[in-house]
mmCIF file of C-alpha atoms and ligand atoms in Angstrom:
data_model
loop_
_atom_site.group_PDB
_atom_site.id
_atom_site.type_symbol
_atom_site.label_atom_id
_atom_site.label_comp_id
_atom_site.label_asym_id
_atom_site.label_seq_id
_atom_site.Cartn_x
_atom_site.Cartn_y
_atom_site.Cartn_z
ATOM 1 C CA MET A 10 85.897 139.592 72.774
ATOM 2 C CA THR A 11 88.363 137.401 71.036
ATOM 3 C CA ALA A 12 89.484 134.462 73.114
ATOM 4 C CA ARG A 13 92.932 133.074 72.739
ATOM 5 C CA LEU A 14 93.369 129.316 72.401
ATOM 6 C CA LYS A 15 95.528 127.710 75.069
ATOM 7 C CA GLU A 16 97.113 124.314 74.912
ATOM 8 C CA GLY A 17 96.798 121.982 77.846
ATOM 9 C CA LEU A 18 96.700 118.535 79.329
ATOM 10 C CA ILE A 19 93.670 117.022 81.041
ATOM 11 C CA VAL A 20 94.859 116.147 84.540
ATOM 12 C CA LYS A 21 91.506 115.362 86.094
ATOM 13 C CA ALA A 22 88.266 114.027 84.728
ATOM 14 C CA GLN A 23 85.025 113.806 86.644
ATOM 15 C CA SER A 24 81.477 113.690 85.338
ATOM 16 C CA GLY A 25 81.954 115.901 82.297
ATOM 17 C CA PHE A 26 84.301 118.358 84.006
ATOM 18 C CA PHE A 27 87.907 118.347 82.910
ATOM 19 C CA THR A 28 90.705 120.078 84.781
ATOM 20 C CA VAL A 29 93.287 121.234 82.284
ATOM 21 C CA GLU A 30 96.893 122.097 83.129
ATOM 22 C CA THR A 31 97.786 124.911 80.778
ATOM 23 C CA GLY A 32 101.248 125.780 82.050
ATOM 24 C CA GLU A 33 99.765 128.956 83.505
ATOM 25 C CA GLY A 34 97.582 127.164 86.032
ATOM 26 C CA LEU A 35 94.626 124.829 86.154
ATOM 27 C CA ILE A 36 91.347 125.581 84.433
ATOM 28 C CA VAL A 37 88.182 123.565 84.852
ATOM 29 C CA CYS A 38 86.635 123.001 81.438
ATOM 30 C CA GLN A 39 83.626 121.495 79.778
ATOM 31 C CA LEU A 40 83.394 120.201 76.241
ATOM 32 C CA ARG A 41 82.075 122.478 73.512
ATOM 33 C CA GLY A 42 78.742 121.190 72.295
ATOM 34 C CA LYS A 43 80.117 120.696 68.774
ATOM 35 C CA LEU A 44 82.476 117.985 70.084
ATOM 36 C CA LYS A 45 79.530 116.048 71.449
ATOM 37 C CA ARG A 46 77.635 115.858 68.176
ATOM 38 C CA GLY A 47 77.350 112.541 66.463
ATOM 39 C CA ARG A 48 77.012 109.116 67.957
ATOM 40 C CA SER A 49 79.926 108.511 70.235
ATOM 41 C CA ILE A 50 81.202 105.045 70.867
ATOM 42 C CA GLY A 51 83.589 106.164 73.566
ATOM 43 C CA ASP A 52 84.877 108.916 75.776
ATOM 44 C CA ILE A 53 85.387 112.062 73.685
ATOM 45 C CA ALA A 54 87.832 113.576 76.104
ATOM 46 C CA ALA A 55 89.725 111.729 78.821
ATOM 47 C CA LEU A 56 92.458 111.985 81.353
ATOM 48 C CA GLY A 57 95.804 112.460 79.554
ATOM 49 C CA ASP A 58 94.306 114.036 76.440
ATOM 50 C CA ARG A 59 96.077 117.066 75.039
ATOM 51 C CA VAL A 60 93.515 119.716 74.242
ATOM 52 C CA HIS A 61 93.011 123.274 73.061
ATOM 53 C CA ILE A 62 90.818 125.427 75.246
ATOM 54 C CA THR A 63 89.443 128.933 75.450
ATOM 55 C CA ALA A 64 89.427 130.614 78.812
ATOM 56 C CA LEU A 65 86.027 132.076 79.587
ATOM 57 C CA SER A 66 85.411 135.277 81.500
ATOM 58 C CA ASP A 67 84.082 133.444 84.540
ATOM 59 C CA GLY A 68 87.415 131.638 85.030
ATOM 60 C CA SER A 69 86.258 128.361 83.587
ATOM 61 C CA GLY A 70 87.190 127.099 80.158
ATOM 62 C CA ALA A 71 85.824 125.338 77.101
ATOM 63 C CA ILE A 72 87.565 122.482 75.339
ATOM 64 C CA GLU A 73 87.573 123.369 71.624
ATOM 65 C CA ASP A 74 89.429 120.384 70.282
ATOM 66 C CA ILE A 75 91.285 117.306 71.294
ATOM 67 C CA GLU A 76 94.527 116.095 69.766
ATOM 68 C CA PRO A 77 94.481 112.603 68.315
ATOM 69 C CA ARG A 78 95.576 110.019 70.945
ATOM 70 C CA GLU A 79 98.817 108.247 70.416
ATOM 71 C CA ARG A 80 97.527 105.365 72.496
ATOM 72 C CA ALA A 81 95.142 104.813 75.339
ATOM 73 C CA ILE A 82 94.267 102.393 78.087
ATOM 74 C CA ILE A 83 90.745 101.494 77.159
ATOM 75 C CA ARG A 84 88.106 99.446 78.844
ATOM 76 C CA LEU A 85 85.469 98.019 76.563
ATOM 77 C CA ASP A 86 82.180 98.477 78.255
ATOM 78 C CA PRO A 87 79.311 96.477 76.749
ATOM 79 C CA ARG A 88 76.103 98.527 76.767
ATOM 80 C CA PRO A 89 72.711 97.985 75.136
ATOM 81 C CA GLN A 90 73.631 100.486 72.353
ATOM 82 C CA GLY A 91 76.904 98.729 71.643
ATOM 83 C CA VAL A 92 80.367 98.417 73.098
ATOM 84 C CA TYR A 93 81.436 101.694 74.628
ATOM 85 C CA GLN A 94 85.161 102.573 74.786
ATOM 86 C CA GLN A 95 85.910 103.964 78.202
ATOM 87 C CA VAL A 96 89.307 105.655 78.295
ATOM 88 C CA LEU A 97 91.077 105.073 81.626
ATOM 89 C CA LEU A 98 94.122 107.076 80.504
ATOM 90 C CA ALA A 99 95.040 108.668 77.180
ATOM 91 C CA ASN A 100 98.635 108.883 75.969
ATOM 92 C CA PRO A 101 100.360 106.970 78.768
ATOM 93 C CA ASP A 102 104.087 106.694 78.140
ATOM 94 C CA GLN A 103 104.252 103.474 80.115
ATOM 95 C CA ALA A 104 102.482 101.172 82.504
ATOM 96 C CA LEU A 105 104.176 100.007 85.700
ATOM 97 C CA PHE A 106 102.898 96.782 87.129
ATOM 98 C CA VAL A 107 103.763 96.502 90.831
ATOM 99 C CA PHE A 108 103.797 93.013 92.293
ATOM 100 C CA ALA A 109 105.180 91.975 95.665
ATOM 101 C CA CYS A 110 107.778 89.167 95.891
ATOM 102 C CA ALA A 111 105.809 87.977 98.930
ATOM 103 C CA GLN A 112 102.892 89.129 101.069
ATOM 104 C CA PRO A 113 100.876 88.820 98.958
ATOM 105 C CA GLU A 114 102.387 85.974 96.973
ATOM 106 C CA PRO A 115 102.845 87.176 93.346
ATOM 107 C CA ARG A 116 100.182 85.982 91.031
ATOM 108 C CA LEU A 117 102.158 85.748 87.817
ATOM 109 C CA ARG A 118 99.148 84.725 85.792
ATOM 110 C CA MET A 119 97.614 88.041 86.597
ATOM 111 C CA LEU A 120 100.871 89.755 85.604
ATOM 112 C CA ASP A 121 100.843 87.821 82.309
ATOM 113 C CA ARG A 122 97.345 89.064 81.592
ATOM 114 C CA PHE A 123 98.297 92.660 82.422
ATOM 115 C CA LEU A 124 101.253 92.370 80.047
ATOM 116 C CA VAL A 125 99.062 91.095 77.243
ATOM 117 C CA ILE A 126 96.636 93.952 77.763
ATOM 118 C CA ALA A 127 99.530 96.437 77.675
ATOM 119 C CA GLU A 128 100.807 94.865 74.445
ATOM 120 C CA MET A 129 97.320 95.048 72.931
ATOM 121 C CA GLN A 130 97.030 98.690 73.848
ATOM 122 C CA LYS A 131 100.605 99.397 72.729
ATOM 123 C CA VAL A 132 101.615 100.729 76.118
ATOM 124 C CA PRO A 133 105.235 99.877 77.053
ATOM 125 C CA ALA A 134 105.164 97.808 80.267
ATOM 126 C CA ILE A 135 107.629 97.807 83.139
ATOM 127 C CA ILE A 136 107.486 95.346 85.999
ATOM 128 C CA VAL A 137 108.186 96.424 89.588
ATOM 129 C CA ALA A 138 109.057 93.537 91.871
ATOM 130 C CA ASN A 139 108.539 95.076 95.288
ATOM 131 C CA LYS A 140 109.152 93.820 98.847
ATOM 132 C CA THR A 141 112.481 92.279 97.906
ATOM 133 C CA ASP A 142 113.364 92.606 101.594
ATOM 134 C CA LEU A 143 110.867 89.829 102.411
ATOM 135 C CA VAL A 144 112.589 87.140 100.340
ATOM 136 C CA ALA A 145 116.032 85.602 100.386
ATOM 137 C CA GLU A 146 118.809 87.120 98.330
ATOM 138 C CA GLY A 147 118.333 86.169 94.678
ATOM 139 C CA ALA A 148 114.775 84.944 95.150
ATOM 140 C CA ALA A 149 113.223 88.031 93.553
ATOM 141 C CA ARG A 150 115.226 87.451 90.374
ATOM 142 C CA ARG A 151 114.252 83.800 90.388
ATOM 143 C CA ILE A 152 110.589 84.850 90.408
ATOM 144 C CA PHE A 153 110.615 87.841 88.064
ATOM 145 C CA GLY A 154 113.821 87.394 86.096
ATOM 146 C CA MET A 155 111.962 85.341 83.456
ATOM 147 C CA TYR A 156 110.288 88.505 82.258
ATOM 148 C CA GLU A 157 113.615 89.989 81.220
ATOM 149 C CA GLN A 158 113.985 87.284 78.567
ATOM 150 C CA PRO A 159 111.062 88.545 76.417
ATOM 151 C CA GLY A 160 112.453 92.058 76.903
ATOM 152 C CA TYR A 161 110.525 93.530 79.822
ATOM 153 C CA ARG A 162 112.377 95.789 82.191
ATOM 154 C CA VAL A 163 112.130 94.638 85.797
ATOM 155 C CA LEU A 164 112.849 96.964 88.716
ATOM 156 C CA TYR A 165 113.637 95.290 92.034
ATOM 157 C CA THR A 166 112.508 97.467 94.890
ATOM 158 C CA SER A 167 111.800 97.660 98.561
ATOM 159 C CA ALA A 168 109.850 100.574 99.985
ATOM 160 C CA VAL A 169 111.119 99.512 103.391
ATOM 161 C CA THR A 170 114.902 99.393 102.782
ATOM 162 C CA GLY A 171 114.982 101.813 99.887
ATOM 163 C CA THR A 172 116.414 99.314 97.458
ATOM 164 C CA GLY A 173 115.718 100.357 93.872
ATOM 165 C CA ILE A 174 113.866 103.520 94.859
ATOM 166 C CA ASN A 175 116.169 105.779 92.846
ATOM 167 C CA GLU A 176 115.684 103.637 89.836
ATOM 168 C CA PHE A 177 111.898 103.727 90.343
ATOM 169 C CA ARG A 178 112.022 107.540 90.614
ATOM 170 C CA ASP A 179 114.126 107.848 87.456
ATOM 171 C CA CYS A 180 111.743 105.587 85.626
ATOM 172 C CA LEU A 181 108.793 107.884 86.324
ATOM 173 C CA ARG A 182 110.599 111.112 85.621
ATOM 174 C CA ASP A 183 109.295 113.205 82.716
ATOM 175 C CA ARG A 184 106.771 110.532 81.715
ATOM 176 C CA ILE A 185 103.099 109.884 82.128
ATOM 177 C CA SER A 186 102.814 106.564 83.928
ATOM 178 C CA ALA A 187 99.928 104.322 84.668
ATOM 179 C CA LEU A 188 100.377 102.352 87.883
ATOM 180 C CA ALA A 189 98.601 99.083 88.497
ATOM 181 C CA GLY A 190 98.921 95.943 90.524
ATOM 182 C CA PRO A 191 97.164 93.967 93.191
ATOM 183 C CA SER A 192 96.217 95.676 96.403
ATOM 184 C CA GLY A 193 98.890 95.332 99.061
ATOM 185 C CA ALA A 194 101.769 95.103 96.577
ATOM 186 C CA GLY A 195 103.123 98.385 97.809
ATOM 187 C CA LYS A 196 102.133 100.949 95.165
ATOM 188 C CA SER A 197 101.316 103.687 97.655
ATOM 189 C CA SER A 198 104.419 102.977 99.711
ATOM 190 C CA LEU A 199 106.645 103.202 96.623
ATOM 191 C CA LEU A 200 105.096 106.511 95.618
ATOM 192 C CA ASN A 201 105.470 107.856 99.114
ATOM 193 C CA ALA A 202 109.098 106.765 99.113
ATOM 194 C CA ILE A 203 109.848 108.952 96.085
ATOM 195 C CA GLN A 204 107.626 111.870 97.087
ATOM 196 C CA PRO A 205 105.989 112.051 100.516
ATOM 197 C CA GLY A 206 102.227 112.253 100.244
ATOM 198 C CA LEU A 207 102.053 111.189 96.641
ATOM 199 C CA GLY A 208 100.861 107.706 97.490
ATOM 200 C CA LEU A 209 98.149 109.087 99.756
ATOM 201 C CA ASP A 210 96.873 111.305 96.958
ATOM 202 C CA VAL A 211 96.923 108.560 94.396
ATOM 203 C CA ASN A 212 95.157 106.245 96.818
ATOM 204 C CA ALA A 213 92.431 108.798 97.268
ATOM 205 C CA ILE A 214 91.257 108.308 93.692
ATOM 206 C CA SER A 215 88.150 106.318 94.128
ATOM 207 C CA ALA A 216 84.517 106.158 93.286
ATOM 208 C CA ALA A 217 82.489 108.745 95.151
ATOM 209 C CA ASN A 218 79.031 107.418 95.782
ATOM 210 C CA LYS A 219 76.292 109.945 95.190
ATOM 211 C CA GLY A 220 73.036 108.169 95.673
ATOM 212 C CA GLN A 221 72.873 105.411 93.115
ATOM 213 C CA HIS A 222 75.249 107.142 90.736
ATOM 214 C CA THR A 223 78.913 106.445 91.086
ATOM 215 C CA THR A 224 81.156 109.140 89.778
ATOM 216 C CA VAL A 225 84.683 108.054 89.111
ATOM 217 C CA VAL A 226 87.373 110.634 89.535
ATOM 218 C CA ARG A 227 90.375 110.045 87.349
ATOM 219 C CA GLN A 228 93.454 112.078 88.094
ATOM 220 C CA LEU A 229 97.083 112.521 87.047
ATOM 221 C CA PHE A 230 99.372 113.414 89.946
ATOM 222 C CA PRO A 231 102.290 115.687 89.226
ATOM 223 C CA LEU A 232 105.779 114.500 90.197
ATOM 224 C CA ASN A 233 108.324 116.958 91.532
ATOM 225 C CA GLY A 234 110.865 115.621 89.094
ATOM 226 C CA HIS A 235 108.317 116.351 86.303
ATOM 227 C CA GLY A 236 105.994 113.831 84.845
ATOM 228 C CA TYR A 237 102.716 112.452 86.124
ATOM 229 C CA VAL A 238 101.453 109.275 87.636
ATOM 230 C CA ALA A 239 97.949 107.875 87.571
ATOM 231 C CA ASP A 240 96.425 105.047 89.455
ATOM 232 C CA THR A 241 94.710 102.796 86.952
ATOM 233 C CA PRO A 242 92.788 100.196 88.867
ATOM 234 C CA GLY A 243 90.661 97.722 87.004
ATOM 235 C CA TRP A 244 93.174 96.102 84.658
ATOM 236 C CA LYS A 245 91.579 92.801 85.632
ATOM 237 C CA SER A 246 88.352 93.985 84.045
ATOM 238 C CA LEU A 247 89.961 95.278 80.843
ATOM 239 C CA ALA A 248 88.967 91.922 79.476
ATOM 240 C CA LEU A 249 90.618 89.788 76.903
ATOM 241 C CA TRP A 250 87.308 88.747 75.531
ATOM 242 C CA ASP A 251 87.749 90.433 72.229
ATOM 243 C CA ILE A 252 91.121 88.886 71.413
ATOM 244 C CA ARG A 253 90.986 86.208 68.807
ATOM 245 C CA PRO A 254 93.192 83.211 69.718
ATOM 246 C CA GLU A 255 95.532 83.709 66.751
ATOM 247 C CA GLU A 256 95.917 87.381 67.673
ATOM 248 C CA LEU A 257 97.325 86.434 71.064
ATOM 249 C CA ASP A 258 100.652 85.300 69.484
ATOM 250 C CA ALA A 259 101.551 88.920 68.794
ATOM 251 C CA TYR A 260 101.089 89.904 72.430
ATOM 252 C CA PHE A 261 103.744 87.504 73.787
ATOM 253 C CA PRO A 262 107.061 89.054 72.664
ATOM 254 C CA GLU A 263 108.855 85.719 73.041
ATOM 255 C CA ILE A 264 106.257 83.840 70.989
ATOM 256 C CA ALA A 265 105.530 86.318 68.193
ATOM 257 C CA PRO A 266 108.840 85.935 66.263
ATOM 258 C CA LEU A 267 108.653 82.111 66.304
ATOM 259 C CA VAL A 268 105.191 81.618 64.845
ATOM 260 C CA GLN A 269 106.360 81.997 61.261
ATOM 261 C CA SER A 270 108.679 79.022 61.777
ATOM 262 C CA CYS A 271 105.897 76.661 62.772
ATOM 263 C CA GLN A 272 105.194 73.990 60.139
ATOM 264 C CA PHE A 273 101.501 74.891 59.882
ATOM 265 C CA ASN A 274 100.437 78.493 59.552
ATOM 266 C CA ASP A 275 97.344 77.815 61.616
ATOM 267 C CA CYS A 276 99.400 76.192 64.343
ATOM 268 C CA THR A 277 97.824 76.457 67.804
ATOM 269 C CA HIS A 278 101.162 75.633 69.422
ATOM 270 C CA THR A 279 99.583 72.857 71.451
ATOM 271 C CA HIS A 280 99.996 69.532 69.618
ATOM 272 C CA GLU A 281 101.056 70.139 66.035
ATOM 273 C CA PRO A 282 104.259 68.600 64.669
ATOM 274 C CA GLY A 283 106.986 71.057 63.710
ATOM 275 C CA CYS A 284 105.823 73.688 66.223
ATOM 276 C CA ALA A 285 108.607 76.204 66.820
ATOM 277 C CA VAL A 286 106.916 77.531 69.925
ATOM 278 C CA ARG A 287 106.770 74.152 71.674
ATOM 279 C CA ALA A 288 110.385 73.475 70.620
ATOM 280 C CA ALA A 289 111.401 76.751 72.288
ATOM 281 C CA VAL A 290 109.533 75.799 75.449
ATOM 282 C CA GLU A 291 111.281 72.436 75.521
ATOM 283 C CA ALA A 292 114.634 74.084 74.957
ATOM 284 C CA GLY A 293 113.949 76.485 77.859
ATOM 285 C CA ARG A 294 113.925 79.571 75.633
ATOM 286 C CA ILE A 295 110.302 80.211 76.586
ATOM 287 C CA GLN A 296 109.390 79.912 80.237
ATOM 288 C CA LEU A 297 106.826 77.263 81.105
ATOM 289 C CA GLN A 298 104.903 79.782 83.216
ATOM 290 C CA ARG A 299 104.531 82.102 80.255
ATOM 291 C CA TYR A 300 103.580 79.261 77.893
ATOM 292 C CA ASP A 301 100.951 78.070 80.420
ATOM 293 C CA SER A 302 99.492 81.577 80.597
ATOM 294 C CA TYR A 303 99.458 81.754 76.840
ATOM 295 C CA ILE A 304 97.579 78.445 76.514
ATOM 296 C CA ARG A 305 95.034 79.453 79.131
ATOM 297 C CA MET A 306 94.383 82.812 77.518
ATOM 298 C CA ARG A 307 94.123 81.157 74.163
ATOM 299 C CA ALA A 308 91.439 78.931 75.587
ATOM 300 C CA GLY A 309 89.663 82.047 76.799
ATOM 301 C CA LYS A 310 90.476 81.420 80.489
HETATM 302 N N1 LIG B 12 108.279 94.487 103.858
HETATM 303 C C1 LIG B 12 107.790 95.339 103.017
HETATM 304 N N2 LIG B 12 106.550 95.845 103.201
HETATM 305 C C2 LIG B 12 106.120 96.741 102.306
HETATM 306 C C3 LIG B 12 106.848 97.185 101.185
HETATM 307 N N3 LIG B 12 106.119 98.067 100.495
HETATM 308 C C4 LIG B 12 104.916 98.135 101.136
HETATM 309 N N4 LIG B 12 104.894 97.345 102.201
HETATM 310 C C5 LIG B 12 103.777 97.178 103.138
HETATM 311 O O1 LIG B 12 102.739 96.459 102.434
HETATM 312 C C6 LIG B 12 101.459 96.923 102.809
HETATM 313 C C7 LIG B 12 100.702 97.415 101.603
HETATM 314 O O2 LIG B 12 101.379 98.534 101.043
HETATM 315 P P1 LIG B 12 100.600 99.658 100.170
HETATM 316 O O3 LIG B 12 101.637 100.638 99.781
HETATM 317 O O4 LIG B 12 99.426 100.163 100.899
HETATM 318 O O5 LIG B 12 100.126 98.766 98.936
HETATM 319 P P2 LIG B 12 99.129 99.139 97.761
HETATM 320 O O6 LIG B 12 97.794 98.543 98.070
HETATM 321 O O7 LIG B 12 99.688 98.526 96.530
HETATM 322 O O8 LIG B 12 99.082 100.628 97.620
HETATM 323 C C8 LIG B 12 101.723 98.038 103.850
HETATM 324 O O9 LIG B 12 101.583 97.446 105.102
HETATM 325 C C9 LIG B 12 103.151 98.471 103.567
HETATM 326 O O10 LIG B 12 103.774 98.963 104.713
HETATM 327 C C10 LIG B 12 108.175 96.645 101.052
HETATM 328 O O11 LIG B 12 108.927 96.970 100.112
HETATM 329 N N5 LIG B 12 108.593 95.755 102.008
HETATM 330 MG MG1 LIG B 13 97.518 101.922 97.652
HETATM 331 ZN ZN1 LIG B 14 103.298 76.326 66.681
#
């Protein structure tokens, strides 16, 4: 029997089983043994990977090979054998960070950390400022508008009044998006607003407790308008601990281009004379909030 190779996308990953969307339906696959050979320092296959599979006679499938990842959202997981690279999502087109304008109060320092992690992982980031209905006219832009200066796109939404929902839907269309943000910001409500039930499904992704082993189910949810969305909790634990202070410059789009103009090439942008970054802060071209976040992260906080 000669098996035909099919192309597909991993849309669900759970304990060594991968559900692959082939275009002709879903096939639950396992990895071919040959792929597991050698010492692995990270997930061999992951949610969002594009793969080639063979369909087996029992209706299941075997993953024969995995296409190189363009990018990935990776959590570094320190283990006794070394640091393991856990892939939360392979090949995301973008990350959407949902924060509420109020209830809960937006924690911009958390947003700044998420943005740095996205820059590190080369995932384009979009900010969703939700619950605009809870603040006075113009207040949402006063809070989140500063992120437009370094070039981030900010969507202003309300799942209650429908403000910005079309824009949010258009933004997800035809793309694979990772959604993140503090609990209560309105992620599920926004998803339900564009596609009833979607938020419920996404919310259902959680850790299933089987005895002492916790199996995490990771899943991409299909959008009617084409594209997929995945809940990617745990950005807080993606850790900045492996960033060297001088590397951080590159992950602040408003700081990166100025660094070469500092008088000293090992400038820490804190106290040195001729610092182009501090000059930009003083001139209001870099927001104080962003500079404070930068300094804290630089200090490893
Ligand atoms: N006023 C207002 N409330 C919202 C909005 N979006 C969500 N909520 C409410 O905020 C709470 C948390 O929403 P949820 O979607 O569960 O947040 P999640 O934890 O990020 O998924 C719920 O009570 C929602 O009804 C919004 O745009 N405006
Ligand atoms: Mg939710
Ligand atoms: Zn400097």
